[in-house]
Amino acid sequence: MKLLTHNVLTSKCIRGVTVGYPLLIKATNVKVSEVEFKPDFVAKVLPKIEWDVLANAAESLGHWQNLPKELPNNYENDTDFLKKIHRVLLEVEVIQGELICPESGRKFPITNGIANMLLNEDEV
Amino acid sequence: MSKCWKKYLLWFAQEHIEFRIAEIESLLSLFKIDMRYDEKPLNQEPFWLVEFTSETDAQLLASRSVSLRNCIELWGRANSLEHLHSTLKAKRDLFVPHFHSQKSFKIEVETFGKHFSQNEKVSKLETFDYLPLQGKVKLKNPDVCLQYIEYYGNKHLNPPELPYEIFFGKLIASGLRQLIQKLSLKTRKFIGNTTMDPQLSLLMANQAQIQSGDIILDPFVGSGSLLVAAAEFGAYVFGSDIDYLMLHGKTKPSRIKQKKRAEDENVYANMKQYHLESQYLDVLISDFTTIFWKPSMQFDAIITDPPYGIREATERVGTEKSNYVVSEEHLATHVPAKIEYGIPIIYRDLLVFASKHLKVSGKLVCWFPVFREDYNEECLPTHPCLKLIANCEQPLSKVTSRRLLTFEKTRPPSIEELNIEYSTIQDFRDKYFTIREESRKEKRLKNASLKKENWEKYMTNKNAVEVHK
């Protein structure tokens, strides 16, 4: 599971949970695999991203690469910056671990990079 | 200033012909190309006469079309060879610039609806000896490729002696027929029982008007065939599915000769096979009734083939038991129970989801199963924020078909429009099994009466033989 995906997931659909965002990450295996860098895509997707959430998630996995705490202005043409963000969004991947609902503590296991978001029949 | 229109011939492949008009219209709108029909096209006709204002437009259209075989700049069109020759001879001087001595060329003879031997084709070719050809003949990748096409109609039995129409022109561009080969399911790493055919997957991606850098979702992803097609056109892809075993590639193999699935079979492996792994975002194991995407998440397109409950189950997590609780000791390994997720509810949820999670002007492209005799446009799923912009039928059997629906999101939904409770759609699955039950019973009765008849015949014969003795 990539950090881009983590950035757009919430556990709000669980009964009794009001925000459910961001999910906590507990990772036992993190992999960085090369993905073709397309600056246009990174620049396009950045406005949709919660910067703080991305920063905290990447930092907890040790892959923040000293990026600024706040999204800088005029990043569209800053290739070095976009490349680092590209790495955080698309190349860092949780292979084994858990996503945890911040309110209910419900855990969602990640196996072979695929998160299992199924609730049980008594939770729906 | 008035535009200068030029005539072109669009030559389509005769496969999945129901989708070609919708595909071309979708691509014209995607690329904002002006195209005029010389004659209103019919779906079953493989040749369309159209006009563009520039050759670039024609090339752009062909570069994305899956239905199109070739796009030809039309130099001549006639009902007889004599007429064609006289047209071409009159325009002879116009062709000279295409044929200077440095340019290699080739002339292809194509006949549609009737077979000719190579020798017959060569003799047809020799009648064009008046063309001002100067360069060398080159059969592979020539600078100029000319096509001479005879059209004997699209009903293959008893073609007429002489062609209905003949066309002559210069090949401008070819469509994406080769891509269908490349994505063939025969050579694909990971497939399931209901994996979508590559041509239909690519057509869906074109209905969705996918552009490079779009983020798209298939919420009933299965083996990910729709993601592969979308990624071919540069989309970044998300998928989700309730089936844990499917997404982990652990279901029973779908190929008859395969005993066990390979260790690494999954959606990602397919993307990797076609060198599209950079377009892969993630797949999630998730039930479509519990949405984990954050409320502000907007996809550029949603492309999906929901289960019809015939070959793939329509299920969601739930239980019929009241007050059921999973006990603490079983929690870690518990597999959630599933209940029926009826087709009317699936489509209601899908359209509500699209009204919320599509960007405005984004497309929802999905299949919808119908009984052909019951079909009218009123029985299709609707939502006040989604406008139906295309609707093509693919027959599945004598009585059933599925329709490829393309919706465009016109505006954001109100709170009430996000909580639509009713669904007026007929349950395809219910009717499917009722009808089947009936025909099974009929079949049994028919077989029984046939057996009885045969037995009686046998007995009379036997008696006759015995009497004879």
mmCIF file with all atom_site columns, N, CA, C and O in Angstrom, chain B residues 433-445:
data_model
loop_
_atom_site.group_PDB
_atom_site.id
_atom_site.type_symbol
_atom_site.label_atom_id
_atom_site.label_alt_id
_atom_site.label_comp_id
_atom_site.label_asym_id
_atom_site.label_entity_id
_atom_site.label_seq_id
_atom_site.pdbx_PDB_ins_code
_atom_site.Cartn_x
_atom_site.Cartn_y
_atom_site.Cartn_z
_atom_site.occupancy
_atom_site.B_iso_or_equiv
_atom_site.pdbx_formal_charge
_atom_site.auth_seq_id
_atom_site.auth_comp_id
_atom_site.auth_asym_id
_atom_site.auth_atom_id
_atom_site.pdbx_PDB_model_num
ATOM 1  N N  . PHE B 1 433 ? -32.942 -16.829 -13.240 1.00 0.00 ? 433 PHE B N  1
ATOM 2  C CA . PHE B 1 433 ? -33.081 -18.178 -12.690 1.00 0.00 ? 433 PHE B CA 1
ATOM 3  C C  . PHE B 1 433 ? -34.511 -18.696 -12.779 1.00 0.00 ? 433 PHE B C  1
ATOM 4  O O  . PHE B 1 433 ? -34.732 -19.886 -12.898 1.00 0.00 ? 433 PHE B O  1
ATOM 5  N N  . THR B 1 434 ? -35.522 -17.796 -12.740 1.00 0.00 ? 434 THR B N  1
ATOM 6  C CA . THR B 1 434 ? -36.900 -18.261 -12.908 1.00 0.00 ? 434 THR B CA 1
ATOM 7  C C  . THR B 1 434 ? -37.064 -18.835 -14.311 1.00 0.00 ? 434 THR B C  1
ATOM 8  O O  . THR B 1 434 ? -37.595 -19.924 -14.489 1.00 0.00 ? 434 THR B O  1
ATOM 9  N N  . ILE B 1 435 ? -36.608 -18.079 -15.304 1.00 0.00 ? 435 ILE B N  1
ATOM 10 C CA . ILE B 1 435 ? -36.740 -18.525 -16.691 1.00 0.00 ? 435 ILE B CA 1
ATOM 11 C C  . ILE B 1 435 ? -36.011 -19.836 -16.900 1.00 0.00 ? 435 ILE B C  1
ATOM 12 O O  . ILE B 1 435 ? -36.507 -20.760 -17.517 1.00 0.00 ? 435 ILE B O  1
ATOM 13 N N  . ARG B 1 436 ? -34.844 -19.942 -16.324 1.00 0.00 ? 436 ARG B N  1
ATOM 14 C CA . ARG B 1 436 ? -34.043 -21.141 -16.493 1.00 0.00 ? 436 ARG B CA 1
ATOM 15 C C  . ARG B 1 436 ? -34.735 -22.350 -15.879 1.00 0.00 ? 436 ARG B C  1
ATOM 16 O O  . ARG B 1 436 ? -34.735 -23.422 -16.450 1.00 0.00 ? 436 ARG B O  1
ATOM 17 N N  . GLU B 1 437 ? -35.353 -22.115 -14.697 1.00 0.00 ? 437 GLU B N  1
ATOM 18 C CA . GLU B 1 437 ? -36.097 -23.188 -14.041 1.00 0.00 ? 437 GLU B CA 1
ATOM 19 C C  . GLU B 1 437 ? -37.149 -23.735 -14.996 1.00 0.00 ? 437 GLU B C  1
ATOM 20 O O  . GLU B 1 437 ? -37.258 -24.923 -15.214 1.00 0.00 ? 437 GLU B O  1
ATOM 21 N N  . GLU B 1 438 ? -37.924 -22.824 -15.592 1.00 0.00 ? 438 GLU B N  1
ATOM 22 C CA . GLU B 1 438 ? -38.998 -23.214 -16.495 1.00 0.00 ? 438 GLU B CA 1
ATOM 23 C C  . GLU B 1 438 ? -38.445 -24.035 -17.648 1.00 0.00 ? 438 GLU B C  1
ATOM 24 O O  . GLU B 1 438 ? -38.936 -25.111 -17.936 1.00 0.00 ? 438 GLU B O  1
ATOM 25 N N  . SER B 1 439 ? -37.424 -23.524 -18.277 1.00 0.00 ? 439 SER B N  1
ATOM 26 C CA . SER B 1 439 ? -36.931 -24.197 -19.471 1.00 0.00 ? 439 SER B CA 1
ATOM 27 C C  . SER B 1 439 ? -36.328 -25.549 -19.107 1.00 0.00 ? 439 SER B C  1
ATOM 28 O O  . SER B 1 439 ? -36.379 -26.482 -19.881 1.00 0.00 ? 439 SER B O  1
ATOM 29 N N  . ARG B 1 440 ? -35.779 -25.654 -17.909 1.00 0.00 ? 440 ARG B N  1
ATOM 30 C CA . ARG B 1 440 ? -35.256 -26.943 -17.466 1.00 0.00 ? 440 ARG B CA 1
ATOM 31 C C  . ARG B 1 440 ? -36.374 -27.979 -17.354 1.00 0.00 ? 440 ARG B C  1
ATOM 32 O O  . ARG B 1 440 ? -36.228 -29.112 -17.775 1.00 0.00 ? 440 ARG B O  1
ATOM 33 N N  . LYS B 1 441 ? -37.490 -27.510 -16.761 1.00 0.00 ? 441 LYS B N  1
ATOM 34 C CA . LYS B 1 441 ? -38.636 -28.392 -16.576 1.00 0.00 ? 441 LYS B CA 1
ATOM 35 C C  . LYS B 1 441 ? -39.163 -28.832 -17.942 1.00 0.00 ? 441 LYS B C  1
ATOM 36 O O  . LYS B 1 441 ? -39.406 -30.011 -18.196 1.00 0.00 ? 441 LYS B O  1
ATOM 37 N N  . GLU B 1 442 ? -39.277 -27.832 -18.829 1.00 0.00 ? 442 GLU B N  1
ATOM 38 C CA . GLU B 1 442 ? -39.751 -28.131 -20.187 1.00 0.00 ? 442 GLU B CA 1
ATOM 39 C C  . GLU B 1 442 ? -38.841 -29.156 -20.863 1.00 0.00 ? 442 GLU B C  1
ATOM 40 O O  . GLU B 1 442 ? -39.295 -30.077 -21.515 1.00 0.00 ? 442 GLU B O  1
ATOM 41 N N  . LYS B 1 443 ? -37.550 -28.948 -20.660 1.00 0.00 ? 443 LYS B N  1
ATOM 42 C CA . LYS B 1 443 ? -36.575 -29.825 -21.286 1.00 0.00 ? 443 LYS B CA 1
ATOM 43 C C  . LYS B 1 443 ? -36.747 -31.254 -20.773 1.00 0.00 ? 443 LYS B C  1
ATOM 44 O O  . LYS B 1 443 ? -36.703 -32.212 -21.552 1.00 0.00 ? 443 LYS B O  1
ATOM 45 N N  . ARG B 1 444 ? -36.952 -31.365 -19.451 1.00 0.00 ? 444 ARG B N  1
ATOM 46 C CA . ARG B 1 444 ? -37.138 -32.681 -18.853 1.00 0.00 ? 444 ARG B CA 1
ATOM 47 C C  . ARG B 1 444 ? -38.353 -33.387 -19.447 1.00 0.00 ? 444 ARG B C  1
ATOM 48 O O  . ARG B 1 444 ? -38.297 -34.535 -19.834 1.00 0.00 ? 444 ARG B O  1
ATOM 49 N N  . LEU B 1 445 ? -39.459 -32.633 -19.546 1.00 0.00 ? 445 LEU B N  1
ATOM 50 C CA . LEU B 1 445 ? -40.692 -33.216 -20.082 1.00 0.00 ? 445 LEU B CA 1
ATOM 51 C C  . LEU B 1 445 ? -40.503 -33.645 -21.531 1.00 0.00 ? 445 LEU B C  1
ATOM 52 O O  . LEU B 1 445 ? -40.952 -34.706 -21.951 1.00 0.00 ? 445 LEU B O  1
#
